[in-house]
CSV table of C-alpha atoms in Angstrom, one decimal:
chain,number,residue,atom,x,y,z
A,1,MET,CA,19.6,-96.7,-1.2
A,2,LYS,CA,16.1,-95.7,-0.2
A,3,SER,CA,16.8,-92.1,-1.0
A,4,LYS,CA,17.9,-92.9,-4.5
A,5,VAL,CA,14.7,-94.9,-5.1
A,6,ARG,CA,12.6,-92.1,-3.7
A,7,LEU,CA,14.4,-89.6,-5.9
A,8,PHE,CA,13.8,-91.8,-8.9
A,9,PHE,CA,10.1,-92.1,-8.2
A,10,ALA,CA,9.8,-88.4,-7.5
A,11,ALA,CA,11.4,-87.6,-10.8
A,12,ALA,CA,9.2,-90.1,-12.6
A,13,LEU,CA,6.1,-88.6,-11.0
A,14,GLY,CA,7.2,-85.1,-12.0
A,15,ILE,CA,7.8,-86.2,-15.6
A,16,ALA,CA,4.4,-88.0,-15.7
A,17,THR,CA,2.7,-84.9,-14.3
A,18,LEU,CA,4.3,-82.7,-17.0
A,19,ALA,CA,3.3,-85.2,-19.7
A,20,LEU,CA,-0.3,-85.3,-18.3
A,21,LEU,CA,-0.5,-81.5,-18.2
A,22,GLN,CA,0.9,-81.2,-21.8
A,23,GLY,CA,-1.6,-83.7,-23.0
A,24,ALA,CA,-4.5,-81.9,-21.3
A,25,VAL,CA,-3.5,-78.6,-22.8
A,26,THR,CA,-3.0,-80.1,-26.3
A,27,VAL,CA,-6.4,-81.8,-26.2
A,28,GLY,CA,-8.1,-78.7,-24.8
A,29,LEU,CA,-6.7,-76.5,-27.6
A,30,LEU,CA,-7.4,-78.9,-30.5
A,31,PRO,CA,-10.7,-77.2,-31.5
A,32,LEU,CA,-9.2,-73.8,-31.4
A,33,LEU,CA,-6.1,-74.9,-33.4
A,34,ILE,CA,-8.1,-76.7,-36.0
A,35,GLY,CA,-10.5,-73.7,-36.3
A,36,ALA,CA,-7.8,-71.1,-36.5
A,37,PHE,CA,-5.1,-72.9,-38.5
A,38,GLY,CA,-6.8,-75.9,-40.1
A,39,SER,CA,-4.1,-78.2,-38.8
A,40,VAL,CA,-2.6,-79.6,-35.6
A,41,SER,CA,1.1,-80.1,-34.7
A,42,VAL,CA,1.6,-83.7,-33.7
A,43,ILE,CA,5.2,-83.1,-32.5
A,44,SER,CA,4.4,-80.0,-30.4
A,45,PRO,CA,3.7,-81.9,-27.1
A,46,VAL,CA,7.1,-83.6,-27.2
A,47,VAL,CA,8.9,-80.4,-28.3
A,48,ASN,CA,7.1,-78.4,-25.6
A,49,LEU,CA,8.3,-80.8,-22.9
A,50,VAL,CA,11.8,-79.6,-23.6
A,51,ALA,CA,11.3,-76.1,-24.9
A,52,ILE,CA,9.0,-74.7,-22.2
A,53,PRO,CA,11.4,-75.5,-19.3
A,54,PHE,CA,14.4,-74.3,-21.4
A,55,PHE,CA,12.7,-70.9,-22.1
A,56,THR,CA,11.2,-70.7,-18.6
A,57,PHE,CA,14.3,-71.6,-16.5
A,58,VAL,CA,17.1,-70.5,-18.8
A,59,ILE,CA,16.2,-67.8,-21.4
A,60,VAL,CA,13.7,-65.7,-19.4
A,61,PRO,CA,15.8,-65.4,-16.2
A,62,ILE,CA,18.9,-64.4,-18.3
A,63,VAL,CA,16.9,-61.8,-20.1
A,64,LEU,CA,15.4,-60.5,-16.8
A,65,VAL,CA,18.8,-60.2,-15.2
A,66,ALA,CA,20.2,-58.5,-18.3
A,67,THR,CA,17.3,-56.0,-18.2
A,68,LEU,CA,18.0,-55.2,-14.5
A,69,LEU,CA,21.8,-54.9,-15.1
A,70,LEU,CA,21.6,-52.7,-18.2
A,71,PRO,CA,21.0,-49.4,-16.3
A,72,MET,CA,23.7,-50.2,-13.7
A,73,ASN,CA,26.3,-51.8,-15.9
A,74,GLU,CA,25.7,-51.5,-19.6
A,75,TRP,CA,28.6,-53.8,-20.6
A,76,LEU,CA,27.6,-56.7,-18.3
A,77,GLY,CA,23.9,-56.3,-19.1
A,78,GLY,CA,24.7,-56.3,-22.8
A,79,GLN,CA,26.8,-59.4,-22.5
A,80,MET,CA,24.0,-61.3,-20.7
A,81,ALA,CA,21.5,-60.1,-23.4
A,82,GLN,CA,23.9,-61.3,-26.1
A,83,PHE,CA,24.3,-64.6,-24.3
A,84,ALA,CA,20.5,-65.1,-24.3
A,85,ALA,CA,20.3,-64.2,-28.0
A,86,GLN,CA,23.1,-66.7,-28.7
A,87,LEU,CA,21.1,-69.4,-26.8
A,88,LEU,CA,18.1,-68.6,-28.9
A,89,THR,CA,20.2,-68.7,-32.1
A,90,TRP,CA,21.4,-72.2,-31.1
A,91,SER,CA,18.0,-73.5,-30.2
A,92,TRP,CA,16.2,-72.3,-33.4
A,93,PRO,CA,17.7,-74.9,-35.8
A,94,VAL,CA,16.5,-77.7,-33.4
A,95,LEU,CA,13.0,-76.2,-33.4
A,96,GLU,CA,13.0,-75.9,-37.2
A,97,TRP,CA,14.3,-79.5,-37.5
A,98,ALA,CA,11.4,-80.7,-35.3
A,99,SER,CA,8.8,-78.8,-37.4
A,100,GLU,CA,10.1,-80.4,-40.6
A,101,LEU,CA,9.9,-84.0,-39.3
A,102,PRO,CA,7.5,-86.2,-41.4
A,103,MET,CA,4.0,-86.1,-39.9
A,104,ALA,CA,4.9,-83.1,-37.7
A,105,THR,CA,1.6,-81.5,-38.7
A,106,TRP,CA,-1.7,-83.2,-39.1
A,107,HIS,CA,-4.1,-81.5,-41.6
């Protein structure tokens, strides 16, 4: 039972740390974003909490393995690259949906 409680608190601490980091990055970039684009995405911190790990731990490793495999086994490397492309195709509508939410951008 103690191990489950410890695991829960470790996960909660990890999520809190990610949220804190995302908040710090967002606040730190506010002046640059407002100066360059004239607006700030309100939904981006929430979307980034999901998108950054997805791209970092799923898409990028698949693409790297596909790149390494292409010279050795063109068919297998191509299949992995197509799989990564398909994952991107599936994720794009979710990102578009998030960007079209009301109040997604603050002007």
